[in-house]
CSV table of C-alpha atoms and ligand atoms in Angstrom, one decimal:
chain,number,residue,atom,x,y,z
B,1,MET,CA,58.8,-20.6,12.6
B,2,SER,CA,59.6,-20.4,8.9
B,3,PHE,CA,61.6,-17.7,7.1
B,4,ASP,CA,61.7,-16.2,3.7
B,5,LEU,CA,65.1,-17.7,2.6
B,6,SER,CA,65.1,-15.8,-0.7
B,7,VAL,CA,65.7,-12.6,1.3
B,8,MET,CA,68.4,-14.1,3.5
B,9,SER,CA,70.2,-15.8,0.5
B,10,SER,CA,70.9,-12.4,-1.0
B,11,LYS,CA,72.6,-11.1,2.2
B,12,ASN,CA,76.3,-11.3,2.9
B,13,ILE,CA,77.6,-11.7,6.5
B,14,ILE,CA,81.2,-11.4,7.6
B,15,VAL,CA,81.7,-13.4,10.8
B,16,ALA,CA,84.9,-12.0,12.4
B,17,VAL,CA,86.4,-14.3,15.0
B,18,THR,CA,88.9,-12.9,17.5
B,19,GLY,CA,91.0,-14.5,20.2
B,20,GLY,CA,89.1,-16.1,23.0
B,21,ILE,CA,87.8,-19.4,24.2
B,22,ALA,CA,84.3,-18.6,22.9
B,23,ALA,CA,85.7,-18.9,19.4
B,24,TYR,CA,84.5,-22.5,19.4
B,25,LYS,CA,80.9,-21.1,19.6
B,26,SER,CA,81.5,-19.2,16.4
B,27,ALA,CA,81.7,-22.5,14.4
B,28,ILE,CA,78.1,-23.2,15.4
B,29,LEU,CA,77.2,-19.5,14.7
B,30,VAL,CA,78.4,-19.9,11.1
B,31,ARG,CA,76.5,-23.1,10.7
B,32,ARG,CA,73.2,-21.5,11.9
B,33,LEU,CA,73.7,-18.4,9.7
B,34,LYS,CA,74.1,-20.8,6.7
B,35,ASP,CA,71.0,-22.6,7.8
B,36,TYR,CA,69.1,-19.3,7.5
B,37,GLY,CA,70.4,-19.0,4.0
B,38,PHE,CA,73.0,-16.2,4.5
B,39,ASN,CA,76.2,-16.1,2.5
B,40,VAL,CA,79.0,-16.2,5.1
B,41,ARG,CA,82.7,-15.3,4.9
B,42,VAL,CA,84.9,-15.7,7.9
B,43,VAL,CA,87.7,-13.4,9.0
B,44,MET,CA,90.0,-14.6,11.7
B,45,THR,CA,92.6,-12.6,13.8
B,46,GLN,CA,95.9,-14.2,14.7
B,47,GLY,CA,94.6,-14.7,18.3
B,48,ALA,CA,91.5,-16.6,17.0
B,49,GLN,CA,93.7,-19.1,15.1
B,50,ALA,CA,95.3,-20.1,18.5
B,51,PHE,CA,91.8,-21.4,19.5
B,52,ILE,CA,90.3,-22.8,16.3
B,53,THR,CA,91.6,-23.5,12.8
B,54,PRO,CA,90.6,-21.7,9.6
B,55,LEU,CA,89.9,-25.1,8.1
B,56,THR,CA,86.9,-25.5,10.4
B,57,PHE,CA,85.4,-22.3,9.2
B,58,GLN,CA,86.2,-22.9,5.6
B,59,ALA,CA,84.3,-26.2,5.7
B,60,LEU,CA,81.3,-24.6,7.5
B,61,SER,CA,81.1,-21.4,5.4
B,62,GLY,CA,82.0,-23.0,2.1
B,63,ASN,CA,84.4,-20.1,1.5
B,64,THR,CA,88.1,-19.5,1.9
B,65,VAL,CA,88.8,-17.9,5.3
B,66,HIS,CA,90.4,-14.5,5.4
B,67,THR,CA,93.3,-14.1,7.8
B,68,GLU,CA,95.9,-11.6,6.4
B,69,LEU,CA,95.8,-8.0,5.4
B,70,LEU,CA,98.8,-8.0,3.2
B,71,ASP,CA,98.7,-11.4,1.5
B,72,THR,CA,99.2,-11.3,-2.2
B,73,GLU,CA,97.3,-14.5,-2.8
B,74,ALA,CA,94.3,-13.5,-0.7
B,75,GLU,CA,94.3,-10.0,-2.2
B,76,SER,CA,94.2,-11.5,-5.7
B,77,GLY,CA,91.1,-13.5,-4.7
B,78,MET,CA,89.0,-11.1,-2.7
B,79,GLY,CA,91.0,-8.1,-1.4
B,80,HIS,CA,90.2,-6.4,1.8
B,81,ILE,CA,88.4,-3.4,0.2
B,82,GLU,CA,86.3,-5.8,-1.9
B,83,LEU,CA,85.5,-7.8,1.2
B,84,ALA,CA,84.5,-4.6,3.0
B,85,ARG,CA,82.2,-3.7,0.2
B,86,TRP,CA,80.8,-7.3,-0.1
B,87,ALA,CA,79.5,-7.3,3.5
B,88,ASP,CA,75.9,-6.4,4.4
B,89,LEU,CA,76.8,-6.9,8.1
B,90,ILE,CA,80.0,-7.5,10.0
B,91,LEU,CA,79.4,-9.7,13.2
B,92,VAL,CA,82.4,-9.8,15.4
B,93,ALA,CA,81.9,-12.9,17.7
B,94,PRO,CA,83.6,-13.3,20.0
B,95,ALA,CA,85.0,-9.7,20.2
B,96,SER,CA,88.1,-9.7,22.4
B,97,CYS,CA,88.9,-6.6,24.5
B,98,ASP,CA,92.0,-6.1,22.3
B,99,THR,CA,89.7,-5.9,19.2
B,100,MET,CA,87.3,-3.5,21.0
B,101,ALA,CA,90.3,-1.3,21.9
B,102,LYS,CA,91.5,-1.3,18.3
B,103,PHE,CA,88.1,-0.4,16.9
B,104,ALA,CA,87.7,2.4,19.5
B,105,ALA,CA,91.2,3.8,18.7
B,106,GLY,CA,90.7,3.5,15.0
B,107,LEU,CA,93.8,1.4,14.4
B,108,ALA,CA,94.2,-0.4,11.1
B,109,ASP,CA,97.1,-2.8,11.7
B,110,ASP,CA,95.4,-6.1,10.7
B,111,LEU,CA,92.7,-7.3,8.4
B,112,LEU,CA,89.8,-7.0,10.8
B,113,SER,CA,90.6,-3.5,12.1
B,114,THR,CA,91.1,-2.4,8.5
B,115,LEU,CA,87.7,-3.9,7.5
B,116,TYR,CA,86.0,-2.1,10.4
B,117,LEU,CA,87.2,1.2,9.0
B,118,ALA,CA,86.8,0.4,5.3
B,119,SER,CA,83.2,-1.0,5.4
B,120,LYS,CA,79.9,0.9,5.3
B,121,ALA,CA,78.1,-2.2,6.6
B,122,PRO,CA,76.6,-2.2,10.1
B,123,VAL,CA,79.0,-3.7,12.7
B,124,TRP,CA,77.8,-5.9,15.5
B,125,VAL,CA,80.1,-7.0,18.3
B,126,ALA,CA,79.5,-9.8,20.8
B,127,PRO,CA,82.2,-9.2,23.5
B,128,ALA,CA,83.4,-12.3,25.4
B,129,MET,CA,86.2,-12.2,27.9
B,130,ASN,CA,87.2,-12.7,31.6
B,131,GLN,CA,84.8,-10.8,33.9
B,132,GLN,CA,87.5,-8.7,35.3
B,133,MET,CA,88.7,-7.6,31.9
B,134,TRP,CA,85.1,-6.8,30.9
B,135,ALA,CA,84.7,-4.7,34.1
B,136,ALA,CA,88.1,-2.9,33.5
B,137,LYS,CA,87.7,0.9,33.1
B,138,ALA,CA,89.5,0.9,29.7
B,139,THR,CA,87.2,-1.8,28.3
B,140,GLN,CA,84.1,0.0,29.5
B,141,ARG,CA,85.5,3.3,28.0
B,142,ASN,CA,86.1,1.5,24.7
B,143,LEU,CA,82.6,0.0,24.9
B,144,ASN,CA,81.0,3.5,25.2
B,145,THR,CA,83.1,4.8,22.3
B,146,LEU,CA,81.9,1.9,20.1
B,147,VAL,CA,78.3,2.6,21.0
B,148,ASP,CA,78.8,6.3,20.3
B,149,ASP,CA,80.3,5.3,17.0
B,150,GLY,CA,77.2,3.4,16.1
B,151,VAL,CA,78.4,-0.2,16.7
B,152,HIS,CA,75.6,-2.5,17.8
B,153,VAL,CA,76.8,-4.3,21.0
B,154,ILE,CA,75.3,-7.7,22.0
B,155,MET,CA,76.0,-7.7,25.7
B,156,PRO,CA,77.7,-10.6,27.2
B,157,ASN,CA,75.9,-13.0,29.6
B,158,ALA,CA,76.8,-13.7,33.2
B,159,GLY,CA,77.8,-17.1,34.4
B,160,SER,CA,80.7,-19.4,35.1
B,161,GLN,CA,83.7,-18.8,32.8
B,162,ALA,CA,86.2,-21.1,31.2
B,163,CYS,CA,88.9,-19.5,33.4
B,164,GLY,CA,87.1,-20.5,36.6
B,165,ASP,CA,85.6,-17.0,37.4
B,166,THR,CA,82.0,-16.3,37.6
B,167,GLY,CA,80.5,-13.0,36.2
B,168,LEU,CA,79.7,-11.1,33.0
B,169,GLY,CA,81.7,-12.0,29.9
B,170,ARG,CA,80.2,-15.0,28.3
B,171,MET,CA,79.3,-14.8,24.6
B,172,PRO,CA,75.5,-15.4,24.1
B,173,GLU,CA,74.6,-18.8,22.5
B,174,PRO,CA,75.3,-18.9,18.7
B,175,GLU,CA,71.6,-19.9,18.0
B,176,ALA,CA,70.4,-16.7,19.7
B,177,LEU,CA,73.0,-14.5,17.8
B,178,ALA,CA,72.1,-16.0,14.4
B,179,ALA,CA,68.4,-15.5,15.2
B,180,GLN,CA,69.0,-11.8,16.0
B,181,VAL,CA,70.8,-11.4,12.6
B,182,GLN,CA,67.9,-13.1,10.9
B,183,GLN,CA,65.4,-10.8,12.7
B,184,TYR,CA,67.3,-7.7,11.8
B,185,PHE,CA,67.2,-8.5,8.0
B,186,HIS,CA,63.6,-9.7,8.3
B,187,GLN,CA,62.4,-6.5,9.9
B,188,ALA,CA,64.3,-4.4,7.4
B,189,GLN,CA,62.7,-6.3,4.5
B,190,ARG,CA,59.3,-6.0,6.2
B,191,ALA,CA,59.7,-2.2,6.5
B,192,ILE,CA,60.4,-2.0,2.7
B,193,ALA,CA,57.5,-4.3,1.8
B,194,GLU,CA,55.1,-2.3,4.0
B,195,LYS,CA,56.0,0.8,2.2
B,196,PHE,CA,56.6,-0.4,-1.4
B,197,GLY,CA,55.2,-3.9,-1.7
B,198,LEU,CA,52.5,-4.7,-4.2
B,199,LEU,CA,49.9,-5.2,-1.4
B,200,ALA,CA,51.4,-2.6,1.0
B,201,GLY,CA,48.9,-1.6,3.6
B,202,LYS,CA,46.2,-4.1,2.5
B,203,ARG,CA,44.5,-6.4,5.0
B,204,VAL,CA,44.1,-9.8,3.5
B,205,VAL,CA,42.1,-12.8,4.8
B,206,ILE,CA,42.9,-16.2,3.3
B,207,THR,CA,41.0,-19.5,3.8
B,208,ALA,CA,43.1,-22.6,3.3
B,209,GLY,CA,43.0,-26.4,3.6
B,210,PRO,CA,40.0,-28.7,3.9
B,211,THR,CA,37.1,-28.5,6.2
B,212,ARG,CA,36.0,-31.5,8.4
B,213,GLU,CA,32.3,-32.3,8.7
B,214,ALA,CA,31.7,-34.5,11.7
B,215,ILE,CA,29.6,-37.7,11.4
B,216,ASP,CA,30.0,-38.7,15.0
B,217,PRO,CA,32.7,-38.0,17.6
B,218,VAL,CA,35.3,-40.1,15.8
B,219,ARG,CA,34.5,-39.9,12.1
B,220,TYR,CA,34.2,-37.0,9.6
B,221,ILE,CA,33.8,-36.1,5.9
B,222,SER,CA,36.7,-34.2,4.3
B,223,ASN,CA,38.9,-34.0,1.2
B,224,HIS,CA,42.5,-34.1,0.0
B,225,SER,CA,43.4,-30.4,0.4
B,226,THR,CA,46.7,-30.0,2.4
B,227,GLY,CA,46.6,-26.2,2.7
B,228,LYS,CA,49.9,-25.9,0.7
B,229,MET,CA,48.4,-23.5,-1.9
B,230,GLY,CA,46.7,-21.3,0.7
B,231,PHE,CA,49.7,-21.1,3.0
B,232,ALA,CA,52.0,-20.2,0.0
B,233,ILE,CA,49.6,-17.4,-0.9
B,234,ALA,CA,49.6,-16.2,2.7
B,235,ALA,CA,53.4,-16.0,2.7
B,236,ALA,CA,53.4,-14.2,-0.7
B,237,CYS,CA,50.8,-11.6,0.5
B,238,TYR,CA,52.9,-11.0,3.6
B,239,ALA,CA,56.1,-10.6,1.6
B,240,ALA,CA,54.2,-8.1,-0.6
B,241,GLY,CA,53.5,-5.9,2.5
B,242,ALA,CA,50.0,-7.0,3.5
B,243,GLN,CA,48.7,-7.7,6.9
B,244,VAL,CA,47.6,-11.4,6.6
B,245,THR,CA,45.2,-13.6,8.5
B,246,LEU,CA,45.0,-17.2,7.6
B,247,LEU,CA,41.9,-19.2,8.3
B,248,ALA,CA,43.2,-22.7,8.3
B,249,GLY,CA,41.3,-25.9,8.2
B,250,PRO,CA,42.9,-29.0,9.8
B,251,VAL,CA,46.4,-29.2,8.1
B,252,SER,CA,49.8,-30.0,9.4
B,253,LEU,CA,51.8,-27.0,8.1
B,254,ASP,CA,53.9,-24.4,9.9
B,255,THR,CA,52.4,-20.9,9.9
B,256,PRO,CA,54.2,-18.6,7.5
B,257,ASN,CA,56.4,-16.0,9.2
B,258,GLY,CA,54.5,-12.8,10.2
B,259,VAL,CA,51.1,-14.3,9.4
B,260,GLU,CA,48.3,-14.5,11.9
B,261,ARG,CA,46.6,-17.9,11.9
B,262,ILE,CA,43.2,-19.0,13.1
B,263,ASN,CA,42.4,-22.7,13.1
B,264,VAL,CA,39.0,-23.9,12.3
B,265,SER,CA,37.5,-27.3,11.5
B,266,SER,CA,34.1,-27.2,9.9
B,267,ALA,CA,32.6,-25.0,7.1
B,268,ILE,CA,30.3,-23.3,9.6
B,269,GLN,CA,33.3,-22.4,11.8
B,270,MET,CA,35.1,-21.0,8.8
B,271,LEU,CA,32.2,-18.9,7.8
B,272,GLU,CA,31.7,-17.5,11.4
B,273,GLN,CA,35.4,-16.6,11.6
B,274,SER,CA,35.3,-15.1,8.1
B,275,LEU,CA,32.4,-12.8,9.0
B,276,ALA,CA,34.1,-11.8,12.3
B,277,LEU,CA,37.3,-10.9,10.4
B,278,LEU,CA,35.3,-8.9,7.8
B,279,ASP,CA,34.0,-6.8,10.7
B,280,GLN,CA,37.6,-6.1,11.8
B,281,GLY,CA,38.4,-4.8,8.3
B,282,CYS,CA,39.4,-6.7,5.2
B,283,ASP,CA,40.5,-5.4,1.8
B,284,ILE,CA,41.1,-8.7,0.0
B,285,PHE,CA,39.5,-12.0,0.7
B,286,ILE,CA,41.1,-15.1,-0.9
B,287,ALA,CA,39.3,-18.4,-0.7
B,288,THR,CA,41.6,-21.2,-1.4
B,289,ALA,CA,40.0,-23.6,1.1
B,290,ALA,CA,38.3,-26.7,-0.2
B,291,VAL,CA,35.2,-26.3,1.8
B,292,ALA,CA,32.8,-29.3,2.1
B,293,ASP,CA,29.7,-28.5,0.1
B,294,TYR,CA,27.6,-30.7,2.5
B,295,ARG,CA,27.6,-31.5,6.2
B,296,VAL,CA,25.9,-34.3,8.1
B,297,ALA,CA,22.4,-33.3,9.0
B,298,GLN,CA,22.4,-34.8,12.5
B,299,VAL,CA,25.9,-35.4,14.0
B,300,ALA,CA,25.6,-38.5,16.3
B,301,GLU,CA,26.4,-37.7,19.9
B,302,HIS,CA,28.1,-41.0,20.4
B,303,LYS,CA,30.2,-43.3,18.1
B,304,ILE,CA,27.9,-45.0,15.6
B,305,LYS,CA,28.0,-48.7,16.2
B,306,LYS,CA,28.4,-51.2,13.3
B,307,ALA,CA,25.0,-52.7,12.5
B,308,GLY,CA,23.7,-54.0,9.2
B,309,ASP,CA,25.2,-53.8,5.7
B,310,GLU,CA,24.3,-50.3,4.9
B,311,LEU,CA,24.4,-47.0,6.7
B,312,ASP,CA,22.4,-44.0,5.6
B,313,VAL,CA,23.9,-40.6,6.4
B,314,SER,CA,21.8,-37.7,5.5
B,315,LEU,CA,23.6,-34.5,4.3
B,316,VAL,CA,22.6,-30.9,4.2
B,317,LYS,CA,24.1,-28.1,2.1
B,318,ASN,CA,26.8,-25.9,3.8
B,319,PRO,CA,26.6,-22.2,3.4
B,320,ASP,CA,28.9,-20.9,0.6
B,321,ILE,CA,31.5,-18.8,2.4
B,322,VAL,CA,33.0,-16.9,-0.5
B,323,ALA,CA,29.5,-16.0,-1.9
B,324,THR,CA,28.3,-14.9,1.5
B,325,ILE,CA,31.2,-12.6,2.0
B,326,ALA,CA,30.8,-11.2,-1.5
B,327,GLN,CA,27.2,-10.2,-0.7
B,328,GLN,CA,28.2,-8.1,2.3
B,329,GLN,CA,27.8,-4.4,2.1
B,330,GLN,CA,31.5,-3.7,3.0
B,331,ARG,CA,32.7,-6.1,0.4
B,332,PRO,CA,36.4,-6.8,0.0
B,333,PHE,CA,38.1,-7.6,-3.3
B,334,MET,CA,37.0,-11.2,-3.7
B,335,VAL,CA,39.3,-13.9,-5.1
B,336,GLY,CA,37.8,-17.4,-5.4
B,337,PHE,CA,39.4,-20.7,-6.4
B,338,ALA,CA,37.9,-23.5,-8.5
B,339,ALA,CA,39.0,-27.1,-8.3
B,340,GLU,CA,37.6,-28.8,-11.4
B,341,THR,CA,38.1,-32.2,-13.1
B,342,ARG,CA,36.4,-31.3,-16.4
B,343,ASN,CA,34.9,-28.3,-18.3
B,344,ILE,CA,37.3,-26.3,-16.3
B,345,GLU,CA,36.9,-22.9,-18.0
B,346,GLU,CA,33.1,-23.1,-18.2
B,347,TYR,CA,32.6,-24.1,-14.6
B,348,ALA,CA,35.2,-21.6,-13.3
B,349,THR,CA,33.7,-18.6,-15.1
B,350,GLY,CA,30.3,-19.8,-14.0
B,351,LYS,CA,31.4,-19.7,-10.4
B,352,LEU,CA,33.0,-16.2,-10.9
B,353,LEU,CA,29.6,-14.9,-12.0
B,354,VAL,CA,27.3,-16.8,-9.6
B,355,LYS,CA,29.4,-16.1,-6.5
B,356,LYS,CA,29.9,-12.5,-7.7
B,357,LEU,CA,33.7,-12.7,-7.4
B,358,ASP,CA,36.3,-10.2,-8.8
B,359,MET,CA,38.7,-12.9,-9.8
B,360,ILE,CA,38.8,-16.7,-9.8
B,361,ALA,CA,41.9,-19.0,-10.1
B,362,CYS,CA,41.0,-22.5,-11.4
B,363,ASN,CA,43.1,-25.6,-11.3
B,364,ASP,CA,42.6,-29.0,-12.9
B,365,VAL,CA,42.5,-31.4,-9.9
B,366,SER,CA,42.2,-34.5,-12.1
B,367,ARG,CA,46.0,-34.2,-12.7
B,368,SER,CA,48.2,-35.8,-10.0
B,369,ASP,CA,51.2,-33.5,-10.8
B,370,ILE,CA,49.4,-30.3,-9.7
B,371,GLY,CA,46.4,-29.3,-7.5
B,372,PHE,CA,45.7,-31.2,-4.3
B,373,ALA,CA,48.7,-32.1,-2.1
B,374,SER,CA,51.2,-31.4,-4.8
B,375,ASP,CA,54.1,-28.9,-4.4
B,376,GLN,CA,53.3,-27.6,-7.9
B,377,ASN,CA,50.3,-26.0,-9.4
B,378,ALA,CA,49.1,-24.5,-12.7
B,379,MET,CA,46.2,-22.1,-13.0
B,380,THR,CA,44.1,-20.1,-15.3
B,381,VAL,CA,42.9,-16.9,-13.7
B,382,PHE,CA,39.7,-15.2,-14.9
B,383,PHE,CA,38.7,-11.6,-13.9
B,384,ALA,CA,35.3,-10.0,-13.6
B,385,GLN,CA,34.6,-7.8,-16.6
B,386,GLN,CA,35.2,-4.4,-15.0
B,387,TYR,CA,38.9,-5.3,-14.5
B,388,LYS,CA,39.6,-5.4,-18.3
B,389,LEU,CA,42.1,-8.2,-17.8
B,390,ALA,CA,40.0,-11.1,-19.1
B,391,ARG,CA,42.3,-14.1,-18.3
B,392,ARG,CA,45.8,-15.0,-17.4
B,393,GLU,CA,47.7,-18.3,-17.6
B,394,LEU,CA,50.0,-19.3,-14.8
B,395,GLU,CA,52.2,-22.1,-16.1
B,396,LYS,CA,53.1,-25.1,-14.0
B,397,ALA,CA,55.5,-24.0,-11.2
B,398,PRO,CA,56.1,-24.5,-7.4
B,399,LYS,CA,53.1,-23.2,-5.4
B,400,GLN,CA,55.3,-20.5,-4.0
B,401,GLU,CA,55.8,-19.1,-7.5
B,402,ILE,CA,52.2,-19.4,-8.4
B,403,ALA,CA,51.3,-17.6,-5.2
B,404,GLN,CA,53.6,-14.7,-6.2
B,405,GLN,CA,52.0,-14.5,-9.6
B,406,LEU,CA,48.6,-14.4,-8.0
B,407,VAL,CA,49.7,-11.5,-5.9
B,408,GLU,CA,50.7,-9.7,-9.1
B,409,ALA,CA,47.4,-10.6,-10.7
B,410,ILE,CA,45.5,-9.2,-7.7
B,411,HIS,CA,47.6,-6.0,-7.8
B,412,ASP,CA,47.0,-5.6,-11.5
B,413,ALA,CA,43.3,-6.1,-11.1
B,414,LEU,CA,43.2,-3.5,-8.3
B,415,GLN,CA,45.0,-1.0,-10.6
B,416,HIS,CA,42.5,-1.6,-13.4
B,417,HIS,CA,39.4,-1.2,-11.2
B,418,LYS,CA,37.5,2.0,-11.4
B,419,THR,CA,37.2,2.3,-7.6
B,420,PRO,CA,40.1,0.4,-6.2
B,421,VAL,CA,39.8,-0.9,-2.7
J,501,PMT,O1,45.5,-27.4,-0.3
J,501,PMT,P1,46.3,-28.0,-1.5
J,501,PMT,O2,46.6,-29.4,-1.2
J,501,PMT,O3,47.5,-27.1,-1.7
J,501,PMT,O4,45.4,-27.9,-2.8
J,501,PMT,C1,45.1,-26.7,-3.3
J,501,PMT,C2,43.6,-26.7,-3.9
J,501,PMT,C3,43.5,-27.7,-5.0
J,501,PMT,C4,42.6,-27.1,-2.7
J,501,PMT,C5,43.3,-25.2,-4.3
J,501,PMT,O5,44.2,-24.9,-5.3
J,501,PMT,C6,41.9,-25.1,-4.8
J,501,PMT,O6,41.5,-25.3,-5.9
J,501,PMT,N1,40.9,-24.6,-3.9
J,501,PMT,C7,39.5,-24.5,-4.1
J,501,PMT,C8,38.9,-25.8,-3.9
J,501,PMT,C9,37.4,-25.8,-4.0
J,501,PMT,O7,36.7,-26.1,-3.0
J,501,PMT,O8,36.9,-25.4,-5.1
J,501,PMT,P2,35.3,-25.3,-5.4
J,501,PMT,O9,35.3,-25.2,-6.9
J,501,PMT,O10,34.6,-26.5,-4.8
J,501,PMT,O11,34.9,-24.0,-4.7
J,501,PMT,C10,34.8,-22.7,-5.4
J,501,PMT,C11,35.2,-21.6,-4.5
J,501,PMT,O12,34.1,-21.5,-3.5
J,501,PMT,C12,36.5,-21.8,-3.7
J,501,PMT,O13,37.0,-20.5,-3.6
J,501,PMT,C13,36.0,-22.3,-2.3
J,501,PMT,O14,36.8,-21.9,-1.2
J,501,PMT,C14,34.6,-21.6,-2.2
J,501,PMT,N2,33.6,-22.3,-1.4
J,501,PMT,C15,33.2,-23.5,-1.8
J,501,PMT,C16,32.2,-24.1,-1.0
J,501,PMT,C17,31.7,-23.5,0.1
J,501,PMT,N3,30.7,-24.0,0.9
J,501,PMT,N4,32.1,-22.3,0.5
J,501,PMT,C18,33.1,-21.7,-0.3
J,501,PMT,O15,33.6,-20.6,0.1
């Protein structure tokens, strides 16, 4: 699964480590949160420092570790109030029963308990302790108070404990904790995008990658498309609040987070799936796939044996997917692509008209630094006349950036249309 790291990199997490043997897991937790792209600062109680050193967390988080409430040096760097304001989420892991008691009682006698009171950020606690201490009435009473106060509790797991007991009290694995934090921010981001994103509420179908046209059971005709451009557009549409289905030819890319993916091989399969998706409802159809224009007339049932110096393979024209969809009665907003090596503008605008598209994005695939397989692209976008936008240049940039600019271009075109979809 892949994630939108740009969202996570703007989020600040305080990992608060309290005294308990599970503190060693917090080192991995910090590492995983950093892997997701979060900014992490670590706060340690005195008890935590008996189990693991601040230096470990400094190295892993890339930030000075905060241990003291009344330390003039620390306060001149990032004071406790500033730290409380900095946090988008405070994750206390492991949370000892002493810390839970302090939170429940509203004490403010060290840095962590003060932060708890001073911060508006959501607080998550992952209690970890001996099973008997967890079961103790006072701990359960404090737990209920914390839940009533709006703290999110990640319940401990059962199992064998470092002290030799067996029961509830083990901190969940750090990978699972980090994934929960990531999901929390991802869902929050998604809720905003679905309401306010440029393509909020739109259903988008995107074709991507090459098609493969079989010659016999072991050979095929295809092209150099890797699917990178189409996958980047799928991710950008999803980030803009759309519900996205990606019709992918044979490529080796991970599916963008939140995107539904349907794998196809040939042009005929891609067309069949496109028409089926149209029936389910589609507002915008984006055709980035490099569809083979021709397929083999008669696919051999068995592997063709080597014989003679020449082999004739007869080809027949494939249906044009984007033009077929554009002719349907319930027609979505149609975005085509054009891969050209010469007369780029002339050919691209020709395709816009002939295929009856609303918009076409053309790239020069004679260049090795953009287009097929490259991580970068540069495009000229042409719009059908009724959109009053004429053309737009997208300067060379990573395909992710080009994809975002295309989303903006689609949004703008929809705004300029007389009867927007
Ligand atoms: O996948 P990457 O490695 O990232 O490379 C990206 C890309 C270069 C493949 C992409 O940016 C691109 O240009 N895609 C369109 C490639 C192409 O087939 O262009 P075309 O000019 O042959 O086709 C014009 C349009 O008709 C395209 O939208 C195509 O999807 C569509 N088409 C073509 C033939 C066909 N039988 N059915 C179609 O729908």
